[in-house]
Amino acid sequence: MKRMKKWLLAALVVGVSAGSIGRVGHAATTDPQGFINQLKSPVTSVANQYKLYPSVMMAQAALESAWGTSELTTQANNYFGIKGSYNGQSVAMKTAEYNSNGQLYYTTANFRKYPSAKASMTDNAQLLRNGTVYNPKIYSGTWRENAATYSAAANSLTGIYATSPTYGTSLISIIKQYSLDTLLDGSGDGSSVDSGSSSTTKPTVTYATAKYYGATGNQTARLSSKHTHYVLYNHVKNTRANITKTSWNKLNDYTGQQVYLDMRAVKTDPKSKKKTTWYRVRFSSKKTAKKYWLYTGGLTFPTVKYTSGTAKVRINSGMKGSYYDHVYNSPYLAKAKGSLSKLTAKTYTADNQAIRNQDGYKTTWYRIKVGNKKYWIASTEAAASPQYDYVVYTAASGKKKLASKYSKYHVYNHIKNTHFDQKTLKWPSGSKKGTKVTVNLKGTKTAYKTTWYRIQFNGNKTRYWVDARALQ
């Protein structure tokens, strides 16, 4: 059964006159104060049990039930318009709902029938606490540990609990008009929030902290297949008060859609110290487009494979472009640190290589040392060219022996200074003068007129490159 509820308009079900008795024995009223007095006990009891705001629950009940006069409330004690059945009990009602385009339409649906007002309150509280099957935390914005004020909790329901774009605003208006925060939020657990009254005390709220990293240019990512499992915020979630949400229903989003990024944030939870990554996104390349914060799980980035190594890199400083603190368009995002024209040294030493694969197109990047700092530069269009020794390879076979001074030379996975991921290896245990090895390839460095052999030891699958002078 789908638990995600559409907001019932107050006038969409047939009301009854004040004082009439519904079929389940609940007295409806058009007197707001009487409604509040009647439901104060179950609302405060249930809301405090589930660590929600009683003021928000009371406002919801008032708005959804038209102050207890809706036919759904008088016939079924259903104060929140929750669909389905409760312990097998339900009633069929005509309801008005909004589609994804914001258009109003009418349909008939089954709604839960409760034995009491408290059962309705409890069921709604459990929905807010437990969420839906596909997203257990979808209503976590209403939890008191996440919402610093009742208004933040109320606004978190807009576009998620209800399709009405003014749902949160309507709840806040009811709370303020009837001072529900002063009346209800200070009861039960002794806390009180979001009230201008001097008789109440605000609890201390500890927000998460976030470290922000700016980005250069129009760097991009794509919406992941699970992007609708996450929420769009105007700030990184839980880092300040009164953060608002935007429903995906307001956007023409789709999986794989390209979005533009201009900032990354690493958030630290104040209790668990867990770190999560967030991005500020917009749905247009225009810098003036509206910006939203989205958790990293809602995005798919180009893949980047990093390899440590060493190489001398020549920079074409005559080209236009920049060097960066990270690989451009990687999940870290990148910020320009200077112009290529400033890199005037003959060569720079690189200690890391990155292969970025973006939509099937691969580019190579090198991390070079400039002074005492390190920066990333692209190898595209010869902006950065690694300088390797030229080698002519020829076939070779047969046996050779380790020379008497073989240990003066190192063995490598590639001929020295010919590959970025070159590594110095160790001579196999048991190596000594006269040990026989199999030769399977020969390399000649023409500039230095040195010869190298690729060798294998008996019973060892590893292939080693070694200077010919280590052999006899």
Coordinates of C-alpha atoms in Angstrom, one line a residue:
M1 CA 0.0 0.0 0.0
K2 CA 1.3 3.4 -0.9
R3 CA 1.7 5.6 2.2
M4 CA 2.7 8.9 0.4
K5 CA -0.4 11.0 0.9
K6 CA -1.8 13.8 -1.2
W7 CA -3.2 16.7 0.7
L8 CA -7.0 16.8 0.9
L9 CA -8.5 20.2 0.3
A10 CA -10.7 21.3 3.2
A11 CA -13.8 21.6 1.0
L12 CA -13.4 18.4 -1.0
V13 CA -15.4 16.2 1.4
V14 CA -18.9 17.0 2.6
G15 CA -19.0 18.6 6.0
V16 CA -21.7 18.3 8.7
S17 CA -23.3 20.9 10.9
A18 CA -21.7 21.8 14.2
G19 CA -22.6 19.4 17.0
S20 CA -23.8 16.6 14.7
I21 CA -22.6 13.1 15.6
G22 CA -20.6 11.0 13.1
R23 CA -21.2 7.3 12.7
V24 CA -18.1 6.4 14.8
G25 CA -19.3 8.7 17.6
H26 CA -17.0 11.7 17.1
A27 CA -18.5 15.2 17.7
A28 CA -17.6 17.6 14.8
T29 CA -17.3 21.3 15.5
T30 CA -16.9 24.5 13.6
D31 CA -15.4 26.1 16.8
P32 CA -11.6 26.1 16.4
Q33 CA -11.0 26.6 20.1
G34 CA -13.3 23.8 20.9
F35 CA -11.5 21.6 18.4
I36 CA -8.2 22.4 20.0
N37 CA -9.4 21.8 23.5
Q38 CA -10.9 18.5 22.4
L39 CA -7.7 17.2 20.7
K40 CA -5.1 18.7 23.0
S41 CA -4.6 15.6 25.0
P42 CA -4.1 13.0 22.2
V43 CA -2.1 15.4 20.1
T44 CA 0.4 16.3 22.8
S45 CA 0.7 12.7 24.0
V46 CA 1.3 11.3 20.6
A47 CA 3.5 14.1 19.2
N48 CA 5.8 14.1 22.2
Q49 CA 6.0 10.2 22.2
Y50 CA 7.3 10.4 18.6
K51 CA 9.4 13.6 19.1
L52 CA 7.4 15.7 16.8
Y53 CA 5.9 19.2 17.2
P54 CA 2.4 19.1 18.8
S55 CA 1.6 22.5 17.2
V56 CA 2.3 21.1 13.7
M57 CA 0.2 18.0 14.4
M58 CA -2.7 20.1 15.7
A59 CA -2.5 22.4 12.7
Q60 CA -2.4 19.5 10.3
A61 CA -5.4 17.9 11.9
A62 CA -7.3 21.2 11.7
L63 CA -6.4 21.9 8.1
E64 CA -6.9 18.3 6.8
S65 CA -10.2 17.8 8.6
A66 CA -11.6 21.4 8.2
W67 CA -11.6 21.7 12.0
G68 CA -13.3 18.3 12.4
T69 CA -16.2 19.0 10.0
S70 CA -15.1 16.9 7.0
E71 CA -17.1 13.9 6.2
L72 CA -14.0 11.8 6.3
T73 CA -13.3 12.9 9.9
T74 CA -16.9 12.5 11.2
Q75 CA -17.4 9.1 9.6
A76 CA -13.9 7.6 10.1
N77 CA -12.0 9.6 12.7
N78 CA -9.4 10.2 9.9
Y79 CA -7.9 13.6 10.6
F80 CA -5.1 13.5 8.0
G81 CA -6.6 12.0 4.9
I82 CA -4.4 8.9 5.0
K83 CA -5.5 6.4 2.3
G84 CA -5.8 2.6 2.6
S85 CA -7.3 0.6 5.5
Y86 CA -6.7 0.5 9.2
N87 CA -7.1 -3.0 10.7
G88 CA -9.2 -3.8 7.7
Q89 CA -11.5 -0.8 8.1
S90 CA -11.9 1.9 5.3
V91 CA -14.3 4.3 3.7
A92 CA -14.6 5.4 0.1
M93 CA -14.5 9.2 -0.5
K94 CA -14.3 11.6 -3.3
T95 CA -11.1 13.5 -3.2
A96 CA -9.4 16.3 -5.1
E97 CA -5.6 16.0 -5.8
Y98 CA -2.9 17.7 -7.8
N99 CA -1.0 15.9 -10.6
S100 CA 2.7 16.4 -11.4
N101 CA 1.8 19.5 -13.5
G102 CA 0.0 21.1 -10.6
Q103 CA -3.5 20.6 -12.1
L104 CA -6.4 19.7 -9.9
Y105 CA -8.4 16.6 -10.6
Y106 CA -11.0 14.5 -8.7
T107 CA -11.1 10.8 -8.0
T108 CA -12.6 8.3 -5.5
A109 CA -10.3 6.5 -3.1
N110 CA -10.4 4.4 0.0
F111 CA -9.3 6.1 3.3
R112 CA -8.5 4.6 6.6
K113 CA -11.2 4.3 9.3
Y114 CA -10.0 4.7 12.8
P115 CA -11.6 3.8 16.1
S116 CA -10.5 7.0 17.8
A117 CA -8.8 10.4 17.3
K118 CA -5.7 9.2 19.1
A119 CA -5.4 6.2 16.7
S120 CA -5.4 8.7 13.8
M121 CA -2.8 10.8 15.5
T122 CA -0.6 7.8 16.2
D123 CA -0.9 6.5 12.6
N124 CA 0.1 9.8 11.2
A125 CA 3.0 10.1 13.7
Q126 CA 4.3 6.7 12.7
L127 CA 4.1 7.7 9.0
L128 CA 6.2 10.8 9.8
R129 CA 8.7 8.8 11.8
N130 CA 9.0 5.7 9.6
G131 CA 8.6 7.3 6.2
T132 CA 7.9 5.2 3.1
V133 CA 9.3 1.9 1.9
Y134 CA 11.4 3.6 -0.7
N135 CA 12.6 6.4 1.7
P136 CA 12.3 5.8 5.4
K137 CA 13.6 9.4 6.1
I138 CA 11.4 11.2 3.7
Y139 CA 9.7 13.1 6.5
S140 CA 12.8 13.5 8.7
G141 CA 12.5 17.3 8.3
T142 CA 9.6 17.1 10.8
W143 CA 11.6 15.4 13.6
R144 CA 12.4 17.7 16.4
E145 CA 16.1 16.7 16.4
N146 CA 16.2 17.9 12.7
A147 CA 13.9 20.9 12.8
A148 CA 15.0 23.8 15.0
T149 CA 11.6 25.4 14.9
Y150 CA 8.0 24.4 14.3
S151 CA 8.0 26.5 11.1
A152 CA 10.9 24.5 9.8
A153 CA 9.0 21.3 10.5
A154 CA 5.9 22.6 8.8
N155 CA 7.7 23.8 5.7
S156 CA 9.4 20.5 5.4
L157 CA 6.0 18.9 4.6
T158 CA 5.5 21.1 1.5
G159 CA 5.9 19.2 -1.7
I160 CA 6.5 15.9 0.1
Y161 CA 3.7 15.1 2.5
A162 CA 1.3 17.4 0.5
T163 CA 1.2 18.5 -3.1
S164 CA -0.3 21.9 -2.2
P165 CA 2.5 24.5 -2.8
T166 CA 1.3 26.6 0.2
Y167 CA 0.9 23.7 2.7
G168 CA 3.6 24.7 5.1
T169 CA 2.5 28.3 5.0
S170 CA -1.0 27.3 5.8
L171 CA 0.1 25.3 8.8
I172 CA 2.3 28.1 10.2
S173 CA -0.6 30.6 9.8
I174 CA -2.9 28.3 11.9
I175 CA -0.2 27.9 14.6
K176 CA 0.4 31.6 14.9
Q177 CA -3.3 32.5 14.9
Y178 CA -4.2 30.2 17.7
S179 CA -0.8 30.3 19.5
L180 CA -0.4 26.6 19.3
D181 CA 3.3 26.7 19.9
T182 CA 2.8 28.4 23.3
L183 CA -0.1 26.2 24.1
L184 CA 1.3 22.8 23.0
D185 CA 5.0 22.7 22.3
G186 CA 6.0 23.3 25.9
S187 CA 4.0 20.4 27.2
G188 CA 5.1 16.8 27.7
D189 CA 8.9 17.0 27.3
G190 CA 9.3 20.4 28.8
S191 CA 10.7 22.0 25.6
S192 CA 9.3 25.0 23.7
V193 CA 10.4 26.4 20.3
D194 CA 9.7 29.1 17.8
S195 CA 7.6 31.2 20.1
G196 CA 8.0 35.0 20.5
S197 CA 6.6 34.6 24.0
S198 CA 9.0 35.5 26.9
S199 CA 7.4 32.7 28.9
T200 CA 9.0 30.0 26.8
T201 CA 12.7 29.0 26.4
K202 CA 14.3 27.9 23.1
P203 CA 16.3 24.7 23.3
T204 CA 19.9 24.8 22.3
V205 CA 20.2 23.5 18.7
T206 CA 23.5 22.2 17.5
Y207 CA 23.8 22.4 13.7
A208 CA 26.1 20.4 11.4
T209 CA 29.1 22.1 10.1
A210 CA 30.1 22.3 6.5
K211 CA 33.3 23.1 4.7
Y212 CA 32.8 24.6 1.3
Y213 CA 34.9 24.4 -1.9
G214 CA 34.3 26.7 -4.8
A215 CA 34.6 25.5 -8.4
T216 CA 35.6 27.2 -11.7
G217 CA 33.6 27.2 -14.9
N218 CA 30.6 25.1 -15.9
Q219 CA 31.5 21.7 -14.4
T220 CA 28.8 19.1 -14.8
A221 CA 27.3 15.9 -13.5
R222 CA 24.2 13.9 -14.3
L223 CA 21.2 13.1 -12.1
S224 CA 21.5 9.5 -10.9
S225 CA 18.7 6.9 -11.1
K226 CA 18.1 7.5 -7.4
H227 CA 18.0 11.3 -7.4
T228 CA 14.4 11.5 -6.4
H229 CA 15.2 9.6 -3.2
Y230 CA 17.0 12.7 -2.0
V231 CA 15.7 16.3 -1.5
L232 CA 16.7 19.6 -2.9
Y233 CA 17.5 22.2 -0.3
N234 CA 18.4 25.9 -0.3
H235 CA 21.3 25.2 2.0
V236 CA 23.1 22.1 3.0
K237 CA 20.7 20.1 5.2
N238 CA 20.8 20.7 9.0
T239 CA 23.5 23.4 8.8
R240 CA 21.3 26.3 9.8
A241 CA 17.7 27.1 10.8
N242 CA 14.8 27.5 8.4
I243 CA 16.2 25.5 5.5
T244 CA 13.6 25.1 2.8
K245 CA 13.0 22.2 0.4
T246 CA 12.0 22.1 -3.3
S247 CA 9.9 19.2 -4.6
W248 CA 11.1 17.3 -7.7
N249 CA 7.5 17.7 -8.9
K250 CA 8.3 21.4 -9.6
L251 CA 11.1 20.4 -12.0
N252 CA 11.2 18.6 -15.4
D253 CA 13.9 16.3 -14.1
Y254 CA 14.9 12.9 -15.4
T255 CA 17.6 10.3 -14.8
G256 CA 20.8 11.2 -16.7
Q257 CA 19.9 14.9 -17.0
Q258 CA 22.9 17.1 -17.0
V259 CA 23.2 19.6 -14.2
Y260 CA 25.8 22.3 -13.5
L261 CA 27.9 22.5 -10.3
D262 CA 29.6 25.5 -8.8
M263 CA 30.4 24.3 -5.2
R264 CA 31.1 21.3 -3.1
A265 CA 30.5 21.0 0.6
V266 CA 31.7 18.4 3.1
K267 CA 29.2 18.3 6.0
T268 CA 30.2 16.9 9.5
D269 CA 27.4 15.6 11.7
P270 CA 27.8 17.2 15.2
K271 CA 27.1 13.9 17.0
S272 CA 28.4 11.0 14.9
K273 CA 31.1 13.2 13.2
K274 CA 30.2 11.4 10.0
K275 CA 31.1 13.3 6.9
T276 CA 28.9 13.5 3.8
T277 CA 29.4 15.3 0.5
W278 CA 26.9 17.8 -1.0
Y279 CA 26.9 19.8 -4.3
R280 CA 25.3 23.1 -5.3
V281 CA 23.5 22.4 -8.6
R282 CA 21.5 24.3 -11.1
F283 CA 19.5 23.1 -14.1
S284 CA 20.9 25.7 -16.6
S285 CA 24.4 26.7 -17.7
K286 CA 23.4 30.3 -16.8
K287 CA 25.1 31.4 -13.6
T288 CA 22.0 33.3 -12.6
A289 CA 19.8 30.1 -12.6
K290 CA 18.3 29.0 -9.3
K291 CA 20.7 27.0 -7.2
Y292 CA 19.9 23.9 -5.0
W293 CA 22.0 21.8 -2.6
L294 CA 21.8 18.0 -3.3
Y295 CA 23.4 15.0 -1.6
T296 CA 26.1 13.2 -3.7
G297 CA 23.9 10.1 -4.0
G298 CA 21.6 12.1 -6.3
L299 CA 24.4 12.6 -8.9
T300 CA 26.6 10.5 -11.2
F301 CA 30.0 11.9 -12.0
P302 CA 32.7 11.1 -14.6
T303 CA 35.0 8.3 -13.4
V304 CA 38.6 9.2 -12.6
K305 CA 41.3 6.6 -12.2
Y306 CA 44.4 7.8 -10.4
T307 CA 47.9 6.3 -10.8
S308 CA 50.9 7.3 -8.7
G309 CA 54.3 7.4 -10.5
T310 CA 56.8 9.8 -11.9
A311 CA 57.5 11.7 -15.1
K312 CA 59.0 14.8 -16.4
V313 CA 56.2 17.0 -18.0
R314 CA 56.8 19.7 -20.5
I315 CA 54.2 22.5 -20.5
N316 CA 53.1 24.4 -23.6
S317 CA 52.8 27.8 -21.8
G318 CA 51.7 29.4 -25.1
M319 CA 48.3 27.7 -24.9
K320 CA 45.3 29.3 -23.3
G321 CA 44.1 27.5 -20.2
S322 CA 44.6 27.1 -16.5
Y323 CA 46.0 24.7 -14.0
Y324 CA 43.8 23.5 -11.2
D325 CA 43.7 22.2 -7.6
H326 CA 41.8 19.0 -8.8
V327 CA 41.0 17.3 -12.0
Y328 CA 38.4 19.4 -13.8
N329 CA 35.0 17.8 -13.7
S330 CA 35.9 15.2 -11.2
P331 CA 33.8 14.5 -8.0
Y332 CA 36.1 16.9 -6.1
L333 CA 35.3 19.7 -8.6
A334 CA 38.2 22.0 -9.6
K335 CA 39.2 25.6 -9.0
A336 CA 41.6 27.4 -11.4
K337 CA 44.9 28.4 -9.6
G338 CA 46.7 30.1 -12.4
S339 CA 47.3 30.5 -16.1
L340 CA 49.3 28.1 -18.2
S341 CA 51.3 31.1 -19.4
K342 CA 52.9 31.3 -15.9
L343 CA 54.4 27.8 -16.2
T344 CA 57.6 28.7 -17.9
A345 CA 60.0 26.1 -16.5
K346 CA 61.5 23.7 -19.1
T347 CA 59.9 20.7 -17.4
Y348 CA 57.9 19.9 -14.2
T349 CA 57.9 16.7 -12.2
A350 CA 54.6 14.8 -12.1
D351 CA 53.8 12.4 -9.3
N352 CA 50.3 11.4 -10.2
Q353 CA 48.3 10.7 -13.4
A354 CA 44.5 10.7 -13.7
I355 CA 42.4 9.2 -16.6
R356 CA 39.0 10.9 -16.6
N357 CA 36.2 9.1 -18.5
Q358 CA 33.3 11.4 -19.2
D359 CA 30.5 10.0 -21.3
G360 CA 33.0 7.6 -23.0
Y361 CA 35.6 10.3 -23.7
K362 CA 38.9 9.9 -21.9
T363 CA 41.4 12.6 -21.0
T364 CA 44.7 12.4 -19.2
W365 CA 45.8 14.7 -16.4
Y366 CA 49.0 15.1 -14.5
R367 CA 49.7 16.4 -11.0
I368 CA 52.8 18.6 -11.2
K369 CA 54.9 20.3 -8.6
V370 CA 55.2 24.0 -8.9
G371 CA 57.4 25.4 -6.1
N372 CA 56.2 23.7 -2.9
K373 CA 52.6 23.2 -4.2
K374 CA 51.0 20.7 -6.5
Y375 CA 48.5 21.3 -9.3
W376 CA 46.6 19.4 -12.0
I377 CA 47.0 20.0 -15.7
A378 CA 45.4 18.4 -18.7
S379 CA 47.5 16.7 -21.4
T380 CA 44.9 17.6 -24.1
E381 CA 46.2 19.3 -27.2
A382 CA 49.8 19.0 -25.9
A383 CA 49.2 21.4 -23.0
A384 CA 51.2 18.9 -20.9
S385 CA 53.5 16.4 -22.5
P386 CA 55.3 13.7 -20.4
Q387 CA 58.9 13.4 -21.5
Y388 CA 59.8 9.7 -21.7
D389 CA 63.0 8.0 -23.1
Y390 CA 62.5 6.7 -26.7
V391 CA 62.9 2.9 -26.9
V392 CA 63.1 0.5 -29.9
Y393 CA 61.7 -2.9 -29.0
T394 CA 62.8 -6.1 -30.7
A395 CA 62.0 -9.8 -30.2
A396 CA 64.4 -11.8 -28.1
S397 CA 64.6 -15.3 -26.7
G398 CA 67.0 -17.7 -25.0
K399 CA 68.7 -17.9 -21.7
K400 CA 71.1 -15.6 -19.9
K401 CA 72.8 -15.7 -16.4
L402 CA 73.1 -13.0 -13.7
A403 CA 76.4 -11.3 -13.9
S404 CA 78.7 -11.0 -10.9
K405 CA 77.7 -7.4 -10.3
Y406 CA 74.0 -7.9 -11.1
S407 CA 72.9 -6.4 -7.7
K408 CA 74.3 -2.9 -8.8
Y409 CA 71.3 -2.7 -11.1
H410 CA 67.6 -2.4 -10.3
V411 CA 64.8 -4.4 -11.8
Y412 CA 61.6 -2.6 -13.0
N413 CA 58.1 -3.3 -14.3
H414 CA 59.0 -1.2 -17.4
I415 CA 62.2 0.1 -18.8
K416 CA 63.3 3.0 -16.7
N417 CA 61.9 6.4 -17.6
T418 CA 59.5 5.0 -20.3
H419 CA 56.2 4.8 -18.4
F420 CA 54.4 6.8 -15.8
D421 CA 53.5 3.8 -13.6
Q422 CA 57.1 2.6 -13.6
K423 CA 58.0 0.8 -10.4
T424 CA 61.3 -0.4 -8.9
L425 CA 60.9 -4.1 -8.0
K426 CA 63.0 -6.3 -5.8
W427 CA 65.2 -9.1 -7.1
P428 CA 63.6 -12.4 -6.4
S429 CA 64.8 -14.3 -3.3
G430 CA 67.6 -16.7 -4.1
S431 CA 69.0 -14.5 -6.9
K432 CA 72.8 -14.9 -7.2
K433 CA 75.6 -14.8 -9.7
G434 CA 75.0 -17.4 -12.4
T435 CA 71.2 -17.7 -11.8
K436 CA 69.6 -18.6 -15.2
V437 CA 66.8 -16.4 -16.5
T438 CA 64.7 -16.5 -19.7
V439 CA 64.8 -13.5 -22.0
N440 CA 61.6 -12.7 -23.9
L441 CA 62.0 -9.1 -25.1
K442 CA 64.8 -6.6 -25.9
G443 CA 64.7 -2.8 -25.7
T444 CA 67.2 -0.3 -26.9
K445 CA 67.3 3.4 -25.8
T446 CA 68.7 5.0 -28.9
A447 CA 69.6 8.3 -27.3
Y448 CA 71.7 6.6 -24.7
K449 CA 72.7 3.5 -26.7
T450 CA 71.8 1.3 -23.7
T451 CA 70.2 -2.1 -24.0
W452 CA 67.6 -3.6 -21.7
Y453 CA 66.1 -7.1 -21.4
R454 CA 62.8 -8.4 -20.1
I455 CA 63.5 -11.5 -18.1
Q456 CA 61.7 -14.2 -16.1
F457 CA 63.0 -16.5 -13.4
N458 CA 62.2 -20.2 -13.3
G459 CA 58.9 -20.7 -11.4
N460 CA 58.2 -17.0 -11.2
K461 CA 55.4 -15.4 -13.3
T462 CA 56.7 -11.9 -12.8
R463 CA 58.5 -10.2 -15.7
Y464 CA 61.3 -7.9 -14.9
W465 CA 63.1 -5.3 -17.0
V466 CA 66.9 -4.9 -16.3
D467 CA 69.9 -3.2 -17.8
A468 CA 71.8 -5.6 -20.1
R469 CA 74.9 -5.1 -18.0
A470 CA 73.3 -7.1 -15.1
L471 CA 73.4 -10.2 -17.4
Q472 CA 76.1 -12.3 -19.0

